[in-house]
Coordinates of C-alpha atoms in Angstrom, one line a residue:
M1 CA 6.1 -25.8 13.4
N2 CA 9.2 -23.6 14.9
S3 CA 8.6 -20.2 14.2
I4 CA 12.2 -19.4 12.6
V5 CA 11.2 -22.2 9.3
L6 CA 8.7 -19.5 8.6
A7 CA 11.5 -17.1 8.8
V8 CA 14.1 -17.7 6.8
V9 CA 12.5 -19.7 4.6
G10 CA 9.8 -16.8 3.9
V11 CA 12.5 -14.1 3.7
A12 CA 14.3 -16.5 1.4
M13 CA 11.7 -17.1 -0.9
M14 CA 11.0 -12.6 -1.3
L15 CA 14.9 -12.3 -1.6
L16 CA 15.5 -14.7 -4.5
G17 CA 12.1 -13.4 -6.3
Y18 CA 14.2 -9.8 -6.0
L19 CA 17.0 -11.0 -7.4
L20 CA 16.5 -13.6 -9.5
Y21 CA 12.5 -13.1 -10.8
S22 CA 12.4 -9.1 -10.9
K23 CA 15.5 -9.2 -12.4
F24 CA 13.2 -11.0 -15.8
V25 CA 11.1 -9.4 -15.6
A26 CA 12.9 -6.2 -15.7
R27 CA 15.0 -7.2 -18.5
R28 CA 12.5 -8.6 -20.7
I29 CA 9.7 -7.1 -20.4
Y30 CA 9.6 -4.2 -19.1
K31 CA 12.7 -3.7 -20.8
L32 CA 14.2 -0.6 -18.2
Q33 CA 16.4 2.0 -20.0
E34 CA 19.1 3.3 -18.3
S35 CA 18.7 6.5 -21.0
F36 CA 15.5 6.9 -21.0
V37 CA 15.1 10.6 -20.0
T38 CA 11.7 10.6 -17.2
P39 CA 9.0 12.4 -16.0
A40 CA 10.8 14.0 -13.1
H41 CA 13.3 15.2 -15.2
E42 CA 10.7 16.3 -18.1
L43 CA 8.2 18.0 -16.1
S44 CA 10.3 18.6 -13.1
D45 CA 8.3 21.9 -10.9
G46 CA 9.7 21.3 -7.4
V47 CA 7.0 20.0 -6.0
D48 CA 4.6 17.4 -8.1
Y49 CA 8.0 16.3 -10.1
V50 CA 11.0 15.8 -8.5
P51 CA 14.5 14.2 -9.3
T52 CA 14.8 11.4 -6.5
N53 CA 17.4 9.3 -5.2
K54 CA 16.1 5.9 -5.6
Y55 CA 16.7 4.7 -1.6
V56 CA 14.6 7.8 -0.7
L57 CA 12.3 7.5 -3.5
W58 CA 12.0 3.2 -1.8
G59 CA 11.3 4.7 1.2
H60 CA 8.3 7.1 0.1
H61 CA 7.0 4.7 -2.5
F62 CA 7.7 1.5 0.7
T63 CA 5.8 3.3 3.8
S64 CA 3.0 4.9 0.6
V65 CA 1.9 1.5 -0.3
A66 CA 2.7 -0.6 3.7
G67 CA 0.0 1.5 5.5
A68 CA -2.4 -0.9 8.7
A69 CA -3.6 -3.5 5.7
P70 CA -0.6 -5.5 5.6
I71 CA -1.0 -6.4 9.1
V72 CA -5.0 -6.0 9.4
G73 CA -5.1 -8.7 6.4
P74 CA -3.1 -11.5 7.5
A75 CA -3.7 -11.0 11.3
I76 CA -7.6 -12.1 10.4
A77 CA -6.6 -14.3 7.6
V78 CA -4.8 -16.5 10.0
I79 CA -7.7 -17.6 11.3
W80 CA -8.1 -20.5 7.8
G81 CA -4.6 -21.1 9.3
W82 CA -1.5 -20.2 8.8
L83 CA -0.1 -22.2 6.0
P84 CA -2.9 -20.3 3.2
A85 CA -1.9 -17.3 4.1
F86 CA 2.3 -18.2 4.2
L87 CA 1.6 -19.3 0.6
W88 CA -0.3 -16.3 -0.3
V89 CA 2.1 -13.8 1.2
T90 CA 4.9 -15.6 -0.3
L91 CA 4.3 -16.6 -3.8
G92 CA 1.9 -13.7 -4.2
T93 CA 4.6 -11.0 -3.1
V94 CA 7.5 -13.0 -5.9
F95 CA 4.9 -13.1 -9.2
F96 CA 2.4 -11.4 -8.8
A97 CA 3.1 -8.0 -6.1
G98 CA 6.4 -7.5 -8.0
V99 CA 4.9 -7.9 -11.1
H100 CA 2.0 -5.5 -11.2
D101 CA 4.0 -2.9 -8.5
L102 CA 6.5 -2.3 -11.0
G103 CA 4.4 -2.7 -14.3
A104 CA 2.2 0.1 -13.6
L105 CA 4.8 2.4 -12.1
W106 CA 7.4 0.9 -15.7
A107 CA 4.0 2.5 -16.9
S108 CA 3.9 6.0 -15.8
N109 CA 7.4 6.4 -16.4
R110 CA 7.0 5.6 -20.2
H111 CA 3.7 8.1 -20.6
K112 CA 4.7 11.0 -18.8
G113 CA 4.0 10.1 -15.5
K114 CA -0.1 9.4 -15.8
S115 CA -1.7 7.7 -13.1
I116 CA -3.2 4.9 -13.9
G117 CA -6.6 5.9 -14.5
S118 CA -5.5 7.6 -16.8
L119 CA -3.8 5.5 -18.9
S120 CA -7.2 2.9 -19.2
G121 CA -8.6 6.0 -21.1
Q122 CA -5.9 6.1 -23.7
Y123 CA -5.6 1.6 -23.7
I124 CA -8.9 0.4 -22.2
G125 CA -11.4 3.5 -24.0
H126 CA -13.1 6.7 -22.0
R127 CA -16.1 4.0 -21.1
G128 CA -13.4 1.9 -19.1
R129 CA -12.0 5.2 -18.2
N130 CA -14.7 6.8 -16.1
L131 CA -15.4 3.2 -14.3
F132 CA -11.8 3.0 -13.5
L133 CA -12.1 6.4 -12.0
V134 CA -15.2 5.4 -9.9
V135 CA -13.3 2.6 -8.4
I136 CA -10.4 3.8 -7.8
F137 CA -12.2 6.9 -5.8
L138 CA -13.7 4.1 -3.9
V139 CA -10.2 2.2 -3.2
L140 CA -9.0 5.5 -1.7
L141 CA -11.9 7.2 0.0
M142 CA -12.4 3.4 1.9
V143 CA -8.6 4.1 2.8
N144 CA -8.7 7.2 3.8
A145 CA -11.3 7.2 6.0
A146 CA -10.9 3.3 7.5
F147 CA -7.1 4.5 8.3
A148 CA -8.5 7.6 10.7
V149 CA -10.5 5.1 12.7
V150 CA -7.3 2.7 12.8
I151 CA -4.9 5.1 13.6
S152 CA -6.6 7.8 15.9
N153 CA -8.2 3.4 18.3
L154 CA -4.6 3.0 17.9
L155 CA -3.3 6.7 19.3
V156 CA -6.0 6.5 22.1
G157 CA -5.3 2.5 22.7
T158 CA -1.3 3.2 23.0
P159 CA -0.7 6.5 24.7
T160 CA 2.5 6.0 24.2
A161 CA 2.1 6.1 20.6
V162 CA 1.2 9.9 20.3
I163 CA 5.0 11.7 20.6
P164 CA 6.9 9.0 17.8
T165 CA 4.0 9.3 15.9
W166 CA 3.6 13.4 15.8
G167 CA 7.4 13.9 16.2
A168 CA 7.9 12.2 13.5
I169 CA 6.5 15.1 11.6
V170 CA 9.0 17.3 12.9
V171 CA 12.0 14.7 11.9
A172 CA 10.6 15.3 8.7
L173 CA 10.4 18.3 8.1
L174 CA 14.1 18.9 9.1
I175 CA 15.0 16.2 6.5
G176 CA 13.9 17.7 3.9
Q177 CA 15.6 20.9 4.5
A178 CA 18.6 19.3 5.2
V179 CA 19.1 17.0 1.8
Y180 CA 17.4 20.2 -0.2
R181 CA 18.4 23.1 0.7
Y182 CA 21.3 22.5 2.6
K183 CA 22.6 19.2 0.2
W184 CA 23.8 16.7 3.7
N185 CA 24.5 13.8 3.4
L186 CA 21.7 11.4 3.1
A187 CA 24.0 8.6 4.7
V188 CA 24.2 11.2 8.4
V189 CA 21.0 12.7 8.1
S190 CA 19.8 9.5 8.1
V191 CA 21.5 7.7 10.8
V192 CA 20.1 11.1 12.7
G193 CA 16.9 11.1 11.7
V194 CA 16.8 6.7 13.0
V195 CA 17.9 7.7 16.1
A196 CA 16.4 11.1 16.6
L197 CA 12.7 8.9 15.4
Y198 CA 14.2 6.0 18.6
A199 CA 14.5 8.7 20.6
L200 CA 11.0 9.6 20.8
I201 CA 10.1 6.2 20.7
L202 CA 11.9 6.0 24.3
V203 CA 10.5 9.5 25.4
G204 CA 6.7 8.3 24.2
D205 CA 7.4 5.2 26.8
R206 CA 8.1 7.3 29.5
F207 CA 5.2 10.6 28.7
P208 CA 2.0 8.4 27.3
V209 CA -0.7 11.1 26.4
V210 CA -4.3 10.3 27.3
L211 CA -6.4 12.3 26.2
P212 CA -9.4 13.5 28.6
E213 CA -12.6 11.5 27.3
T214 CA -14.3 14.6 25.4
V215 CA -11.5 17.4 23.5
L216 CA -13.1 20.5 22.1
G217 CA -16.8 18.7 22.2
L218 CA -15.5 15.5 20.7
P219 CA -14.7 11.9 21.6
A220 CA -10.9 11.8 22.2
N221 CA -10.8 9.5 19.4
A222 CA -12.8 11.7 17.2
F223 CA -10.6 14.2 17.6
W224 CA -7.8 12.5 16.1
I225 CA -9.8 11.6 13.4
V226 CA -10.0 15.3 12.7
V227 CA -6.4 16.0 13.2
L228 CA -5.3 13.4 11.3
F229 CA -7.6 14.8 8.1
L230 CA -6.2 17.9 8.8
Y231 CA -2.6 16.7 8.8
A232 CA -3.2 14.9 5.4
G233 CA -5.3 17.3 4.0
V234 CA -1.7 20.0 4.1
A235 CA 0.5 17.6 3.5
S236 CA -1.3 16.3 0.3
V237 CA -0.5 20.2 -0.9
L238 CA 3.3 20.6 0.2
P239 CA 6.0 19.7 -2.2
V240 CA 6.6 16.5 -2.2
W241 CA 10.3 17.3 -1.1
M242 CA 9.3 19.1 2.3
L243 CA 7.0 16.3 3.9
L244 CA 5.6 13.6 2.4
Q245 CA 9.2 12.1 0.7
P246 CA 11.8 12.5 3.9
R247 CA 9.1 11.8 6.1
D248 CA 8.7 8.0 4.2
Y249 CA 11.7 7.8 3.4
I250 CA 13.1 8.3 7.7
N251 CA 10.1 6.5 8.6
G252 CA 10.4 3.2 6.0
L253 CA 14.8 2.9 7.4
Q254 CA 12.5 3.2 11.4
L255 CA 10.7 0.7 10.5
F256 CA 13.1 -1.6 8.5
I257 CA 14.8 -1.4 12.1
A258 CA 11.3 -1.9 13.7
L259 CA 10.8 -5.7 11.4
G260 CA 14.6 -6.2 11.4
I261 CA 14.3 -6.1 15.5
L262 CA 10.3 -8.9 15.4
Y263 CA 12.6 -10.8 12.5
G264 CA 15.7 -11.0 15.0
A265 CA 13.9 -12.0 18.2
V266 CA 11.5 -14.8 16.6
L267 CA 15.5 -15.7 15.7
I268 CA 17.2 -15.9 19.2
S269 CA 13.4 -17.0 21.4
A270 CA 12.0 -19.5 18.4
P271 CA 9.0 -19.5 19.3
T272 CA 6.8 -22.4 18.5
V273 CA 4.0 -21.7 15.9
V274 CA 0.1 -22.6 19.0
A275 CA -1.6 -21.8 15.7
P276 CA -2.9 -24.6 13.1
A277 CA -1.2 -24.6 10.1
F278 CA -4.6 -25.8 8.3
N279 CA -7.6 -24.5 10.3
D280 CA -10.7 -27.4 11.0
S281 CA -12.4 -25.9 13.2
V282 CA -13.1 -22.1 12.5
P283 CA -15.7 -20.1 14.8
E284 CA -19.4 -20.5 13.3
G285 CA -19.7 -17.9 10.1
T286 CA -16.6 -17.6 9.3
P287 CA -16.5 -17.9 5.1
S288 CA -14.7 -19.9 2.9
L289 CA -11.1 -19.9 2.3
V290 CA -12.1 -19.8 -1.1
P291 CA -12.4 -17.0 -2.3
L292 CA -12.0 -14.5 0.7
L293 CA -8.7 -15.8 1.9
F294 CA -7.4 -13.8 -1.0
V295 CA -9.0 -10.4 -0.5
T296 CA -8.5 -10.2 3.1
I297 CA -5.0 -10.6 2.2
A298 CA -4.4 -7.2 -0.1
C299 CA -1.6 -5.3 0.6
G300 CA 1.4 -8.0 1.1
A301 CA 0.9 -10.5 -1.3
I302 CA -1.1 -8.0 -4.3
S303 CA -2.4 -4.9 -3.5
G304 CA -4.3 -2.2 -6.7
F305 CA -3.1 0.2 -4.3
H306 CA 0.5 -0.1 -4.7
G307 CA -1.3 0.6 -9.0
I308 CA -2.6 4.3 -7.2
V309 CA 1.2 5.0 -5.8
A310 CA 3.1 4.3 -8.2
S311 CA 1.1 5.6 -10.9
G312 CA 0.1 8.8 -9.0
T313 CA 3.3 10.3 -7.0
S314 CA 6.0 7.5 -6.8
S315 CA 7.1 7.8 -11.1
K316 CA 6.7 11.3 -10.9
Q317 CA 10.3 11.0 -9.3
L318 CA 11.9 8.9 -11.1
D319 CA 15.7 9.8 -11.4
K320 CA 16.4 6.8 -13.8
E321 CA 13.9 4.5 -15.6
T322 CA 16.1 1.8 -14.1
D323 CA 15.3 2.5 -10.3
A324 CA 12.3 1.2 -11.2
R325 CA 13.0 -2.1 -10.4
F326 CA 13.9 -1.0 -6.6
V327 CA 11.5 0.6 -5.7
G328 CA 8.8 -0.9 -7.3
Y329 CA 9.8 -4.9 -6.8
F330 CA 11.6 -4.0 -4.0
G331 CA 8.8 -2.4 -2.7
A332 CA 6.7 -5.4 -3.1
V333 CA 9.2 -7.4 -0.8
G334 CA 8.5 -5.3 1.9
E335 CA 5.0 -5.1 2.8
G336 CA 5.6 -8.7 2.3
L337 CA 8.0 -8.9 4.8
L338 CA 5.8 -7.1 6.9
A339 CA 2.9 -9.8 6.6
L340 CA 5.1 -12.6 7.3
G341 CA 6.1 -10.6 9.8
A342 CA 2.3 -9.8 10.6
I343 CA 2.1 -14.2 10.1
I344 CA 4.3 -14.6 12.5
A345 CA 3.7 -12.1 15.5
T346 CA -0.1 -13.6 15.7
T347 CA 0.4 -17.5 15.7
A348 CA 3.6 -17.6 17.0
G349 CA 3.2 -14.9 20.0
F350 CA 0.5 -16.8 22.2
R351 CA 1.4 -19.5 25.0
T352 CA -1.1 -22.3 23.7
I353 CA -4.0 -23.3 21.0
A354 CA -6.0 -22.0 23.3
D355 CA -5.2 -18.7 24.2
W356 CA -4.8 -18.2 20.0
E357 CA -8.1 -19.4 20.0
A358 CA -9.3 -17.0 22.5
V359 CA -8.7 -14.5 20.7
Y360 CA -9.8 -15.6 17.0
T361 CA -13.5 -16.2 18.1
A362 CA -14.9 -15.2 14.8
F363 CA -13.7 -14.0 12.0
G364 CA -12.7 -9.9 11.6
Q365 CA -11.2 -10.7 15.2
G366 CA -7.2 -10.2 15.9
G367 CA -5.6 -7.6 13.1
V368 CA -3.6 -4.5 14.3
A369 CA -4.7 -5.4 18.7
A370 CA -3.6 -9.0 18.1
F371 CA -0.7 -8.0 16.3
V372 CA 1.0 -5.8 18.6
Q373 CA -0.1 -8.1 21.4
G374 CA 2.1 -11.6 20.1
G375 CA 4.3 -9.1 18.7
A376 CA 5.1 -7.5 21.6
S377 CA 5.3 -10.8 23.5
V378 CA 7.9 -12.0 20.7
V379 CA 9.7 -9.3 21.2
N380 CA 10.3 -9.2 25.2
T381 CA 10.8 -12.8 25.3
G382 CA 14.1 -13.0 22.7
L383 CA 15.1 -9.7 23.0
G384 CA 14.6 -8.7 26.8
I385 CA 13.1 -5.3 26.1
P386 CA 9.9 -4.8 28.3
P387 CA 6.7 -5.6 27.1
S388 CA 5.6 -1.9 27.4
L389 CA 8.8 -0.6 25.0
S390 CA 8.2 -3.3 22.9
A391 CA 4.2 -2.9 22.4
T392 CA 5.2 1.3 21.7
I393 CA 7.6 -0.2 19.2
L394 CA 4.8 -2.4 17.1
A395 CA 2.2 0.0 17.6
T396 CA 4.3 3.3 15.7
M397 CA 5.6 0.8 13.3
A398 CA 1.5 0.3 12.7
V399 CA 0.5 4.2 12.9
L400 CA 3.4 5.3 11.2
F401 CA 2.6 2.8 8.2
A402 CA -0.3 3.5 8.5
A403 CA -0.3 7.4 8.7
T404 CA 2.4 8.1 5.9
T405 CA -0.6 5.5 3.6
M406 CA -3.2 7.8 4.8
D407 CA -1.4 11.1 3.4
T408 CA -0.6 9.8 0.8
G409 CA -3.9 8.3 0.2
I410 CA -5.7 12.4 0.9
R411 CA -3.2 13.4 -2.3
L412 CA -3.8 10.7 -4.6
Q413 CA -7.4 10.9 -4.1
R414 CA -7.1 14.8 -4.7
F415 CA -5.6 13.8 -8.3
V416 CA -8.7 11.7 -9.6
V417 CA -10.9 14.4 -8.5
Q418 CA -9.0 17.3 -10.5
E419 CA -8.9 14.0 -13.4
A420 CA -12.9 13.9 -12.8
G421 CA -12.8 17.7 -13.3
H422 CA -10.7 17.9 -16.2
I423 CA -13.1 15.0 -18.2
M424 CA -16.2 17.2 -17.3
G425 CA -14.3 20.3 -18.6
V426 CA -14.0 21.7 -15.5
N427 CA -9.9 23.1 -13.8
I428 CA -10.1 22.3 -10.0
G429 CA -7.5 24.2 -8.3
K430 CA -5.3 21.8 -5.9
A431 CA -6.6 23.3 -3.0
L432 CA -10.4 22.9 -4.5
A433 CA -9.4 19.2 -4.8
T434 CA -8.6 18.9 -1.3
V435 CA -10.6 20.3 -0.3
I436 CA -14.2 18.4 -1.2
V437 CA -11.8 15.1 -0.4
L438 CA -11.6 16.3 3.2
V439 CA -15.4 16.5 3.2
V440 CA -16.5 13.0 1.6
A441 CA -13.9 11.7 3.4
M442 CA -14.4 12.7 6.9
G443 CA -18.4 13.3 5.6
L444 CA -18.3 9.1 5.7
T445 CA -15.8 8.7 8.8
F446 CA -18.7 10.3 10.7
S447 CA -21.8 9.4 8.7
A448 CA -22.3 6.6 11.8
G449 CA -21.9 8.9 14.9
A450 CA -19.7 11.4 16.2
D451 CA -17.5 8.3 17.4
G452 CA -16.1 7.4 13.6
S453 CA -17.1 4.8 13.1
G454 CA -18.8 5.2 9.4
G455 CA -15.0 5.1 8.8
M456 CA -15.2 1.2 9.1
L457 CA -18.5 1.2 7.0
I458 CA -17.3 0.4 3.5
W459 CA -14.5 -1.5 5.1
P460 CA -15.5 -5.2 4.5
L461 CA -15.8 -4.1 0.3
F462 CA -12.2 -3.0 0.4
G463 CA -10.3 -6.0 0.1
T464 CA -12.3 -7.4 -3.1
S465 CA -12.4 -3.8 -4.9
N466 CA -8.1 -3.2 -3.7
Q467 CA -7.8 -6.7 -5.6
L468 CA -10.0 -5.9 -8.3
L469 CA -8.4 -2.5 -9.7
A470 CA -5.1 -4.9 -9.3
G471 CA -6.5 -7.0 -11.9
L472 CA -7.9 -3.8 -13.9
T473 CA -4.5 -2.6 -13.3
L474 CA -2.8 -5.9 -14.9
S475 CA -5.1 -6.3 -17.7
M476 CA -4.3 -2.2 -19.1
I477 CA -0.4 -3.3 -18.6
A478 CA -1.2 -6.1 -21.0
V479 CA -2.6 -4.3 -23.6
I480 CA 0.2 -2.1 -23.1
L481 CA 2.7 -5.2 -23.5
L482 CA 1.0 -6.7 -26.0
R483 CA 0.5 -3.0 -28.4
K484 CA 4.6 -3.5 -28.4
G485 CA 5.2 -6.9 -29.0
R486 CA 6.8 -7.9 -25.4
P487 CA 5.8 -11.4 -23.7
V488 CA 2.7 -10.9 -21.7
L489 CA 2.2 -14.0 -19.7
P490 CA 3.7 -13.5 -16.4
V491 CA 1.3 -10.2 -16.1
L492 CA -1.4 -12.0 -17.5
V493 CA -1.4 -15.5 -15.2
P494 CA -1.8 -13.1 -12.2
L495 CA -4.4 -11.4 -13.3
V496 CA -6.7 -13.9 -14.6
F497 CA -5.9 -15.5 -11.1
L498 CA -7.2 -12.0 -9.5
L499 CA -10.6 -11.5 -11.9
V500 CA -11.9 -14.7 -11.4
M501 CA -11.3 -14.4 -6.9
S502 CA -12.6 -10.8 -7.0
V503 CA -15.2 -10.8 -8.6
Y504 CA -16.1 -14.6 -7.2
A505 CA -16.0 -13.1 -4.1
L506 CA -17.9 -9.8 -4.5
I507 CA -20.3 -12.2 -5.0
V508 CA -19.3 -14.3 -2.4
Q509 CA -20.3 -10.8 -0.5
L510 CA -23.9 -10.0 -2.7
G511 CA -24.8 -13.1 -1.0
Q512 CA -23.7 -12.0 2.9
F513 CA -25.2 -8.7 2.3
Y514 CA -28.6 -9.7 1.1
A515 CA -28.8 -11.9 4.2
A516 CA -27.3 -9.8 6.8
E517 CA -30.1 -6.8 4.8
N518 CA -27.1 -4.2 4.7
W519 CA -29.0 -3.0 1.3
F520 CA -26.1 -0.1 1.5
L521 CA -23.0 -2.4 1.3
L522 CA -25.1 -4.7 -1.1
V523 CA -25.9 -1.8 -3.7
L524 CA -22.6 -0.7 -3.2
D525 CA -21.4 -3.9 -4.1
V526 CA -23.4 -4.0 -7.0
I527 CA -22.6 -0.8 -8.8
I528 CA -18.5 -2.2 -8.6
L529 CA -19.3 -5.8 -10.0
I530 CA -21.7 -4.2 -12.9
A531 CA -18.4 -1.5 -13.3
A532 CA -16.1 -4.2 -12.8
V533 CA -17.6 -6.5 -15.7
W534 CA -17.8 -3.2 -17.7
V535 CA -13.5 -2.6 -17.4
I536 CA -13.2 -6.7 -17.9
F537 CA -14.8 -6.9 -21.0
E538 CA -13.3 -3.4 -22.7
S539 CA -9.7 -4.2 -21.8
A540 CA -10.7 -8.1 -23.4
I541 CA -11.9 -6.2 -26.5
A542 CA -8.0 -4.7 -26.2
M543 CA -5.8 -7.2 -25.5
S544 CA -7.9 -9.0 -28.8
Q545 CA -7.5 -5.9 -30.9
A546 CA -4.1 -5.4 -29.6
R547 CA -3.6 -9.5 -30.6
K548 CA -4.0 -8.1 -34.5
N549 CA -2.4 -5.2 -35.0
P550 CA 1.5 -5.1 -35.6
P551 CA 3.6 -4.4 -32.9
E552 CA 4.4 -0.7 -31.8
L553 CA 7.5 0.8 -31.6
D554 CA 8.9 1.3 -28.1
E555 CA 8.6 4.8 -26.9
D556 CA 12.0 5.5 -27.1
A557 CA 11.8 9.3 -28.5
R558 CA 13.2 10.6 -25.4
V559 CA 15.8 8.2 -24.7
G560 CA 19.5 9.5 -24.3
A561 CA 19.0 12.9 -21.6
A562 CA 22.3 14.6 -20.6
P563 CA 24.0 13.1 -18.1
G564 CA 24.2 16.5 -16.3
K565 CA 20.4 16.6 -15.6
R566 CA 20.3 13.2 -13.3
S567 CA 20.0 14.3 -9.6
S568 CA 22.8 13.5 -7.2
R569 CA 20.2 14.2 -4.3

């Protein structure tokens, strides 16, 4: 199989999904209205609620949801063969992820920017909300702890990525000031910002930063982990326009260019896919394709984490409700393109099937390292970019994706802590909530030693918990649609599929943890399984009641904002 076929067919499917299917969903299911007064205008505070240009907001949303997972998941899942991974990424993006992400953004926007956790209390019940928050907190904890470890390992393993990674923060701060304080033209700022980022990549490739084995008494990777958490903590409390939003926007442009470099190299070099379409000789110990494929590739096909971001930060920045289609659905398409690129890099970036099998010796092998190795080979062959610089471009892309997800994740987990405090009648401020999040995340990360390996302790449950969260988010969206008397089938199909696969996967993993005598993960698996079944039960009752009751009038009380209230930024 020629990789060009995968690239052309995959990209065409996703773009057609955005151009055609997303229009149907936006107009007939969610009925987006340009005149609806969004929370960004109604509750504007200059910190979290900030009306934002849709292209800037897309950059924030896309880079926040597209962390290391859409690279790691597909790069591991190709062990079953490239075809199952390809089909799940393309079809999942078009019919599952886009509907989910747009739906979460719409639902939150229609309820004053409330998070999915808060909405679950209104539509599913207080018990369902409390259990929902447990799952959300655990998913965010997994993301924050694991991504800190992934980023630190990349900074140590690819020291040429250090300067562009941290230099991007300075560029973002300057862009935030240029756009919001000095009102510079967005197109000009974008060009200058992208040029600055790629200049940093060239500098980083020329001057790699290699830390000594220990820094301040900590191993090199542990030092980076501490620095990453401290940065993310500060970034999470700053106004979104100052750092988070411009960082995500300019990174989104840079990352899309990097994807363009990868896909352009594929079109020029036309590498052969050496991995099998279906792998009939998977290594011993590899779990069955069903249901594990559908939870191993979470981000890149559909991800519950996207719903947290959409309702946690993105919904608070929508300038117009109709922008949700571009931000939410096309954000999912962007992540699908990244996952497709990861599949191509890890199946066509090796010279022979023997080279590929030498990497995929066991389930869990591959990951970011295989993506950087295979992708750099493709870029070097197709565009003639030196191997070191090719690896730096892709490693920087992976680091920036993960880093933008991590700082958003800390901010979102802070919201969850504050929400839990509100439920218990305790007012928790931003600073204290952020400290709590950092202490818990860093405690988990360093729980197994100074090397930070504890950050990966609960990662085996990320895929199942994440997909479960996506199913539960869709169930809440389904309840809202049923109450409004809207068509629900486009939401119901992915809802049922995800809940069946994620619960099935939790049960399969339960047996694996028991056989391995991993009692910590076994107990955590049981807790998540009980919470899942409970919330599913509550959701089913809520949907049944919604079907019986007469349809509610659409919440259009805030339709008809004066044009002058719209942001031009």
